[in-house]
XYZ file of C-alpha atoms in Angstrom:
266
model
C -10.215 10.459 20.306
C -8.949 6.676 20.602
C -5.251 5.640 20.514
C -6.441 3.389 17.193
C -7.509 6.998 15.510
C -4.463 8.776 16.200
C -2.421 5.956 14.953
C -4.698 5.738 11.967
C -4.099 9.379 11.066
C -0.639 9.014 11.990
C -0.124 6.381 9.127
C -2.267 8.618 6.581
C -0.193 11.619 7.175
C 2.294 9.812 6.266
C 1.105 7.932 3.302
C -0.419 11.127 1.757
C 2.691 13.366 2.298
C 2.960 14.921 -1.454
C 1.981 18.574 -1.528
C -1.638 19.007 -1.032
C -2.390 15.318 -0.637
C -3.524 15.761 3.479
C -5.403 18.438 5.238
C -6.745 18.070 8.471
C -10.153 19.912 8.321
C -11.306 20.005 12.060
C -10.120 18.051 14.984
C -12.538 17.386 18.529
C -12.511 14.761 20.813
C -16.464 14.692 20.903
C -17.231 15.780 17.307
C -14.378 13.740 15.958
C -12.072 14.287 13.198
C -12.299 15.686 9.119
C -9.662 15.458 6.908
C -9.159 15.550 3.051
C -7.351 13.105 1.099
C -6.125 14.442 -2.584
C -5.260 11.225 -4.946
C -5.888 9.846 -8.157
C -8.037 6.995 -9.511
C -7.494 5.408 -12.865
C -10.394 6.361 -15.567
C -11.924 3.930 -18.045
C -8.852 5.163 -20.576
C -6.426 4.570 -17.886
C -6.251 8.093 -17.145
C -5.467 9.460 -13.996
C -8.538 11.287 -12.532
C -8.178 13.779 -9.529
C -10.474 12.886 -6.453
C -10.670 14.858 -3.635
C -12.002 12.571 -0.577
C -13.346 14.161 2.460
C -13.958 12.001 5.330
C -15.558 12.778 9.046
C -14.546 10.280 11.431
C -17.268 10.674 14.583
C -15.909 9.861 18.013
C -17.353 6.400 18.350
C -15.236 5.541 14.795
C -14.559 2.741 13.675
C -17.445 0.918 15.304
C -19.729 3.474 13.160
C -19.062 4.258 9.222
C -17.275 7.516 8.692
C -18.863 10.500 6.889
C -17.709 10.731 3.133
C -17.924 13.098 0.405
C -16.207 12.989 -2.988
C -15.407 15.696 -5.273
C -13.579 16.042 -9.068
C -13.346 18.309 -11.523
C -13.180 15.542 -14.269
C -16.283 13.903 -13.263
C -19.780 14.741 -12.894
C -21.833 15.456 -9.463
C -23.782 12.064 -10.055
C -20.885 9.859 -10.422
C -19.275 11.384 -7.291
C -22.894 10.512 -5.745
C -22.270 6.757 -7.004
C -18.728 6.654 -5.908
C -19.645 8.038 -2.553
C -22.177 5.285 -1.918
C -19.591 2.406 -3.523
C -17.496 3.243 -0.620
C -19.622 3.144 2.302
C -20.590 -0.071 1.025
C -17.218 -1.020 1.537
C -17.073 0.752 4.841
C -19.440 -1.640 5.870
C -17.274 -4.657 5.375
C -14.792 -2.780 7.202
C -16.446 -1.834 10.413
C -14.681 -2.136 14.109
C -10.981 -1.575 12.379
C -8.782 1.391 10.847
C -10.049 1.399 7.049
C -9.413 4.984 5.514
C -6.394 4.062 3.499
C -8.145 0.809 2.435
C -10.730 2.529 1.063
C -8.549 4.770 -0.879
C -6.667 2.190 -2.160
C -9.948 0.517 -3.441
C -11.468 3.366 -5.251
C -8.212 3.945 -6.818
C -8.051 0.467 -8.153
C -12.149 0.534 -9.083
C -12.701 3.879 -10.029
C -13.148 2.796 -13.992
C -15.613 0.115 -13.014
C -17.780 2.301 -10.886
C -17.776 5.165 -13.218
C -18.097 3.696 -16.777
C -16.807 4.560 -20.150
C -16.522 8.515 -20.194
C -17.981 11.211 -22.127
C -16.012 13.994 -21.499
C -13.363 13.717 -18.935
C -10.044 14.370 -20.395
C -8.779 14.563 -23.459
C -6.907 11.793 -24.914
C -3.730 13.909 -25.512
C -4.258 14.895 -21.483
C -4.222 11.249 -20.657
C -0.904 10.522 -22.162
C 0.810 13.580 -20.577
C -0.710 12.261 -17.035
C 0.528 8.604 -17.858
C 4.110 10.141 -18.984
C 3.998 12.041 -15.697
C 3.166 9.886 -13.230
C 4.336 6.299 -14.292
C 8.067 5.810 -12.764
C 8.409 2.371 -14.226
C 8.619 -0.875 -11.962
C 10.985 -1.192 -8.949
C 11.860 -4.130 -7.179
C 12.962 -3.725 -3.092
C 14.372 -5.822 -0.565
C 13.543 -5.805 2.949
C 15.310 -7.419 5.588
C 12.919 -8.646 8.876
C 15.274 -9.377 11.731
C 12.556 -11.748 13.465
C 8.721 -12.459 13.446
C 6.755 -13.760 16.491
C 2.808 -13.520 15.481
C 4.228 -15.667 12.394
C 0.454 -16.535 11.035
C -0.775 -13.094 11.810
C 2.528 -11.615 10.253
C 1.940 -13.023 7.115
C -1.381 -12.435 6.295
C -1.044 -8.845 6.930
C 2.081 -9.129 4.788
C -0.061 -10.600 1.964
C -3.266 -7.852 2.394
C -0.842 -5.249 1.795
C 0.970 -6.637 -1.352
C -2.475 -7.942 -2.741
C -4.100 -4.011 -1.670
C -1.263 -2.464 -3.590
C -0.535 -4.453 -6.199
C 2.787 -5.718 -5.333
C 4.339 -8.787 -6.444
C 7.255 -10.624 -5.106
C 8.578 -13.142 -2.585
C 8.353 -13.184 1.270
C 11.005 -15.549 2.211
C 12.237 -17.724 5.194
C 15.414 -19.409 5.079
C 16.813 -20.880 8.859
C 16.622 -17.013 10.702
C 16.945 -15.116 7.493
C 13.316 -13.218 6.397
C 13.326 -11.374 3.423
C 10.990 -9.578 1.556
C 11.045 -8.898 -1.921
C 8.544 -6.393 -3.326
C 8.367 -5.516 -6.941
C 5.641 -3.362 -8.773
C 4.726 0.947 -8.547
C 7.593 2.764 -7.167
C 4.858 4.588 -4.973
C 3.102 1.731 -4.115
C 6.542 0.181 -2.413
C 6.607 3.551 -0.238
C 3.470 3.071 0.547
C 4.146 -0.425 1.549
C 7.285 0.567 3.611
C 5.135 3.211 5.545
C 2.654 0.524 6.527
C 5.105 -1.628 7.890
C 6.656 0.794 9.915
C 3.631 2.446 11.309
C 1.354 -0.376 11.438
C 1.073 -2.939 14.953
C 1.739 -5.871 12.664
C 3.700 -7.698 15.235
C 3.835 -8.502 19.006
C 6.947 -8.066 21.503
C 8.300 -10.541 24.014
C 5.243 -9.854 26.065
C 2.717 -10.990 23.821
C 1.744 -7.171 23.162
C 0.717 -5.823 19.687
C 3.863 -3.903 18.692
C 5.183 -1.983 15.485
C 7.875 -3.347 13.177
C 11.162 -1.392 14.436
C 14.030 -4.201 12.933
C 13.517 -3.795 9.425
C 16.308 -2.793 7.109
C 16.106 -1.844 3.248
C 18.919 -3.959 1.189
C 18.548 -2.728 -1.951
C 16.037 -0.805 -3.920
C 16.480 -0.601 -7.832
C 14.530 -0.044 -11.213
C 13.859 -3.460 -12.722
C 15.933 -4.349 -15.416
C 15.938 -6.506 -18.724
C 17.606 -8.990 -16.757
C 15.742 -8.971 -13.909
C 12.293 -11.362 -13.757
C 8.934 -9.974 -13.404
C 6.969 -11.804 -11.022
C 3.364 -12.017 -11.786
C 2.466 -12.884 -7.978
C 3.120 -12.593 -4.285
C 4.074 -15.364 -2.827
C 5.308 -16.857 0.908
C 8.318 -19.583 0.443
C 10.340 -21.432 2.922
C 13.873 -22.729 1.593
C 15.723 -25.330 3.481
C 19.023 -24.363 2.649
C 20.980 -20.968 1.590
C 21.911 -22.645 -1.867
C 17.994 -23.106 -2.222
C 17.533 -19.292 -1.623
C 20.375 -18.387 -3.880
C 18.804 -20.379 -7.005
C 15.475 -18.184 -6.117
C 17.888 -15.454 -6.503
C 19.367 -16.635 -9.332
C 16.101 -17.155 -11.386
C 15.415 -13.471 -10.583
C 18.415 -12.494 -12.297
C 19.176 -10.959 -8.768
C 22.639 -13.390 -8.403
C 24.945 -10.481 -7.650
C 22.682 -8.454 -5.325
C 22.302 -11.864 -3.326
C 26.146 -11.881 -2.924
C 26.480 -8.282 -2.036
C 23.629 -7.886 0.494
C 22.151 -11.791 1.684
C 25.585 -13.384 2.296
C 26.874 -10.831 4.894
C 23.869 -11.615 6.947
C 24.745 -14.878 7.405
C 28.255 -14.236 8.816
């Protein structure tokens, strides 16, 4: 098993860390590794449909496609087969790089378009109950990065993660201050943080790829009425601290700026 695969498995185990979300079935240096991920996808009526995704990573992965099987008590066998075929189509576009998390995110976001209108998936009462349990509201989190050596690559990676996780906000540069403001589903923010801490997103002083070790969460709070709801994720450069302050004021976060951002200047 390559180091790349070991790192991907460690990241997946950290992301899918809830009860019964992750299970390694078999692990062999010659035959590869098999595991299951239990997750949910959004159905035609925006209901949460449980999915059991089984993957087999051959010894030559990620240079070859993973084995995939899909099961769900809420879907027909034919629907599960179609989902598997669509996942394999997506996987072909991701060869030679770790892809499992991206495949899971993709099916979560596109399930409704694949299965079409349900006949008898779940009742509307079950849908309402499921949404009320899963909906944790919109949250906002501010992260501080100490530095960013491989800036161009780092920015592209952050934009990719926020797009996949449907997070809005800002990546902000002001002098030596680097901030990431995330807004969206709390579980998505949690997944972003895990990716940020477990992926080799930057390079060290010798130019070797490395994980982000100098990141801190400055604050996290549920979005209130006075907070602006961002429509997208943008990368912005600020020429002065006053300009950065205006961004926070416009977002309804002036007090948090004074409490958490100003101390970074001192």
